[in-house]
Amino acid sequence: MMRPLHAFLLAMTVCVSAAQMGAGVTGLRFVPMADAQAIQLDREFPLPGGASVSIAALRFYVSHIALHANGRAVWTDGDRCHLVDAADSSSITLATPSGLHADSVSFLLGVDSLTNVSGALGGDLDPTKGMYWAWNSGYINFKLEGRAPACAARDHRFEFHLGGYLPPDRSAQQVTVAVTGGPVVAIALDISRFLDAVDLAKEYHVMSPGPAAVRLSRAVANSFNGHAVE
């Protein structure tokens, strides 16, 4: 049973040819961001459109992670599923073999269908993480909760629990981002970009699978970007 990833560095192994060795990527880091800054929960920050929000909870799953060079996978993380939780850590880091050269990273935002039909699991998939719908027998791929003055709900609260694995409402999204090289590549989720694309005055409560969850999941996927960090 895999322990939660945000608590430690997860080592991986892969066969690397001599041509791939040398200076390059040595790790991947997933970082929830807001307006180019690390997320600070329950602290108000402005959106690009001028509105302001505060985030109470932000969690999402990433799985099937792979590094690519010239359209070919040079490293894969298999089918492991990792939980990024802004309450526990501003990032998770996965070590890769030293010297990999890559120009893009791909991953699934969410939990695949096979894992969903396997029932509640352990590690980062443990239901105690608050990312499992017992009533729906499936995982929440992305959870965002907070407050915004523009939100018409009680106490100006918004809640997005996005999931669903059955067609036509499969919400997991394949994401590919370009990277510029090592040593550590930060894959940032810019939550301000996502929220700026949502009209919180009209849409602020999505809590079950359906067309809205799929559409908003695509907006989350479009809010990722990658860059190298020292």
Coordinates of C-alpha atoms in Angstrom, one line a residue:
M1 CA 0.0 0.0 0.0
M2 CA 1.4 3.4 -1.0
R3 CA 1.9 6.0 1.6
P4 CA 0.7 9.6 0.9
L5 CA 3.1 11.2 -1.5
H6 CA 3.1 14.8 -0.1
A7 CA 5.0 13.5 3.0
F8 CA 8.1 12.3 1.2
L9 CA 10.1 12.1 -2.0
L10 CA 8.9 9.2 -4.2
A11 CA 11.8 7.5 -6.0
M12 CA 11.3 6.0 -9.4
T13 CA 13.4 3.8 -11.7
V14 CA 13.5 3.5 -15.5
C15 CA 15.9 2.2 -18.2
V16 CA 17.7 5.2 -19.6
S17 CA 20.0 5.0 -22.6
A18 CA 23.4 6.6 -22.7
A19 CA 22.1 9.2 -25.2
Q20 CA 19.6 10.5 -22.6
M21 CA 22.2 11.0 -19.9
G22 CA 23.7 14.4 -19.0
A23 CA 22.3 17.6 -17.7
G24 CA 18.5 17.5 -17.7
V25 CA 15.3 17.0 -15.7
T26 CA 15.9 15.4 -12.3
G27 CA 12.4 15.8 -10.8
L28 CA 8.8 17.0 -11.2
R29 CA 7.0 19.2 -8.8
F30 CA 3.2 19.8 -8.8
V31 CA 2.4 23.3 -7.3
P32 CA -1.0 24.8 -6.7
M33 CA -0.6 28.5 -7.5
A34 CA -2.7 31.7 -7.4
D35 CA -1.6 34.7 -9.4
A36 CA 2.0 33.4 -9.6
Q37 CA 2.2 32.8 -5.9
A38 CA 1.9 29.6 -3.9
I39 CA -1.7 29.1 -2.6
Q40 CA -2.3 30.3 1.0
L41 CA -5.6 28.9 2.2
D42 CA -8.2 31.3 3.7
R43 CA -6.3 34.3 2.5
E44 CA -7.9 36.7 0.0
F45 CA -6.2 37.3 -3.4
P46 CA -7.3 39.1 -6.5
L47 CA -8.2 37.6 -9.8
P48 CA -7.1 39.0 -13.2
G49 CA -10.6 40.3 -13.9
G50 CA -10.5 42.4 -10.7
A51 CA -12.6 40.2 -8.4
S52 CA -11.2 38.7 -5.2
V53 CA -11.5 35.2 -3.7
S54 CA -10.2 33.1 -0.8
I55 CA -9.6 29.4 -1.0
A56 CA -10.6 27.1 1.8
A57 CA -9.8 23.7 0.2
L58 CA -7.9 22.7 -3.0
R59 CA -7.2 19.0 -3.8
F60 CA -6.7 17.2 -7.0
Y61 CA -5.4 13.9 -8.4
V62 CA -2.8 13.4 -11.0
S63 CA -1.9 10.0 -12.5
H64 CA -0.3 8.3 -15.5
I65 CA 2.5 10.9 -15.5
A66 CA 5.1 10.7 -18.3
L67 CA 8.0 12.8 -19.6
H68 CA 8.4 13.1 -23.4
A69 CA 11.1 14.1 -25.8
N70 CA 10.4 14.6 -29.5
G71 CA 7.1 12.9 -29.2
R72 CA 8.5 9.8 -27.4
A73 CA 8.1 8.8 -23.8
V74 CA 11.4 8.8 -21.9
W75 CA 10.0 8.1 -18.5
T76 CA 6.7 7.0 -17.1
D77 CA 5.3 6.8 -13.6
G78 CA 3.0 3.9 -14.5
D79 CA -0.6 4.1 -13.3
R80 CA 0.2 5.6 -9.9
C81 CA -2.3 8.1 -8.6
H82 CA -1.1 11.0 -6.5
L83 CA -3.1 13.5 -4.4
V84 CA -2.0 17.2 -4.4
D85 CA -3.4 18.9 -1.4
A86 CA -2.8 22.6 -0.8
A87 CA -3.6 22.1 3.0
D88 CA -0.7 19.7 3.5
S89 CA 1.9 20.9 1.1
S90 CA 2.4 23.5 -1.6
S91 CA 3.7 20.8 -3.9
I92 CA 4.5 17.2 -4.4
T93 CA 7.8 16.2 -5.9
L94 CA 8.6 13.0 -7.9
A95 CA 12.3 12.1 -8.5
T96 CA 13.2 11.0 -12.0
P97 CA 16.4 9.3 -13.3
S98 CA 19.2 11.8 -13.5
G99 CA 19.9 13.4 -16.8
L100 CA 16.6 12.9 -18.6
H101 CA 16.0 15.4 -21.5
A102 CA 12.3 16.2 -22.0
D103 CA 10.3 18.9 -23.8
S104 CA 6.9 18.0 -22.4
V105 CA 5.1 16.4 -19.5
S106 CA 1.8 14.5 -19.8
F107 CA -0.6 13.3 -17.1
L108 CA -4.2 12.5 -16.3
L109 CA -6.0 15.1 -14.2
G110 CA -8.0 12.7 -12.1
V111 CA -8.6 9.0 -11.5
D112 CA -9.0 6.6 -14.5
S113 CA -12.2 4.5 -14.9
L114 CA -10.5 1.2 -13.9
T115 CA -9.4 2.6 -10.6
N116 CA -12.9 4.0 -10.0
V117 CA -14.5 0.7 -10.4
S118 CA -12.0 -1.0 -8.1
G119 CA -13.8 0.5 -5.0
A120 CA -12.2 2.6 -2.3
L121 CA -8.4 2.0 -2.1
G122 CA -5.6 3.0 0.3
G123 CA -2.7 5.5 0.2
D124 CA -3.5 8.7 -1.6
L125 CA -6.8 7.0 -2.7
D126 CA -8.0 6.4 0.9
P127 CA -11.5 7.7 1.4
T128 CA -10.3 9.5 4.5
K129 CA -8.6 12.0 2.2
G130 CA -12.1 13.4 1.4
M131 CA -12.0 12.6 -2.3
Y132 CA -14.3 9.7 -2.5
W133 CA -18.1 9.7 -3.2
A134 CA -19.4 6.8 -1.2
W135 CA -22.9 7.5 -2.6
N136 CA -21.6 7.5 -6.2
S137 CA -18.9 4.8 -5.8
G138 CA -16.3 7.0 -7.4
Y139 CA -13.5 9.5 -6.8
I140 CA -13.6 13.2 -6.9
N141 CA -10.9 14.3 -9.4
F142 CA -10.7 17.9 -8.3
K143 CA -12.1 19.7 -5.3
L144 CA -12.1 23.5 -4.8
E145 CA -14.0 25.3 -2.0
G146 CA -13.8 29.0 -1.0
R147 CA -15.5 32.3 -0.8
A148 CA -16.0 35.2 -3.3
P149 CA -18.0 38.4 -2.9
A150 CA -19.5 37.9 -6.3
C151 CA -20.9 34.5 -5.3
A152 CA -24.6 34.6 -4.7
A153 CA -24.6 31.5 -2.4
R154 CA -25.0 31.6 1.4
D155 CA -21.9 33.2 3.0
H156 CA -20.7 33.7 -0.6
R157 CA -19.3 30.2 -0.7
F158 CA -18.5 28.3 -3.8
E159 CA -18.0 24.5 -4.1
F160 CA -16.7 22.5 -7.1
H161 CA -16.4 18.8 -6.6
L162 CA -15.6 17.5 -10.1
G163 CA -15.7 13.8 -10.9
G164 CA -17.5 11.2 -12.9
Y165 CA -16.1 8.2 -14.9
L166 CA -19.1 6.9 -16.8
P167 CA -19.8 8.1 -20.4
P168 CA -20.9 10.6 -21.4
D169 CA -19.8 12.4 -18.3
R170 CA -16.2 11.2 -17.9
S171 CA -14.4 14.2 -16.3
A172 CA -10.8 13.1 -16.1
Q173 CA -8.7 15.1 -18.5
Q174 CA -5.5 14.4 -20.3
V175 CA -3.0 17.3 -19.9
T176 CA 0.2 17.9 -21.8
V177 CA 2.4 20.9 -21.0
A178 CA 5.6 22.1 -22.6
V179 CA 8.7 22.3 -20.3
T180 CA 12.0 24.0 -20.7
G181 CA 14.3 21.6 -19.0
G182 CA 15.7 20.8 -15.5
P183 CA 16.8 20.3 -13.0
V184 CA 13.3 20.3 -11.5
V185 CA 10.2 21.1 -13.6
A186 CA 7.3 22.8 -11.8
I187 CA 3.9 21.9 -13.1
A188 CA 1.8 24.7 -11.8
L189 CA -2.0 24.8 -11.5
D190 CA -2.9 28.5 -11.8
I191 CA -6.2 28.5 -9.8
S192 CA -6.7 32.2 -10.5
R193 CA -6.8 31.4 -14.3
F194 CA -9.5 28.8 -13.7
L195 CA -11.6 31.0 -11.5
D196 CA -11.3 33.9 -13.9
A197 CA -12.9 31.7 -16.5
V198 CA -15.9 30.9 -14.2
D199 CA -18.8 33.3 -13.6
L200 CA -19.1 32.8 -9.8
A201 CA -22.2 35.0 -9.8
K202 CA -24.0 32.3 -11.8
E203 CA -22.1 29.0 -11.3
Y204 CA -20.8 28.2 -7.8
H205 CA -22.1 24.8 -6.8
V206 CA -21.2 21.7 -8.9
M207 CA -21.1 18.6 -6.7
S208 CA -21.9 15.6 -8.9
P209 CA -21.0 14.1 -12.3
G210 CA -22.6 15.7 -15.3
P211 CA -22.0 18.1 -18.2
A212 CA -21.0 21.0 -15.9
A213 CA -18.4 18.8 -14.2
V214 CA -16.9 17.9 -17.6
R215 CA -16.8 21.5 -18.8
L216 CA -15.2 22.8 -15.6
S217 CA -12.7 19.9 -15.6
R218 CA -11.6 21.1 -19.0
A219 CA -11.1 24.6 -17.7
V220 CA -9.0 23.2 -14.8
A221 CA -6.9 21.3 -17.4
N222 CA -6.3 24.5 -19.3
S223 CA -5.0 26.2 -16.2
F224 CA -1.8 24.1 -16.0
N225 CA 1.6 25.3 -17.2
G226 CA 5.2 24.0 -16.8
H227 CA 8.6 25.7 -16.2
A228 CA 12.0 24.9 -14.9
V229 CA 13.1 25.9 -11.4
E230 CA 16.4 25.7 -9.7

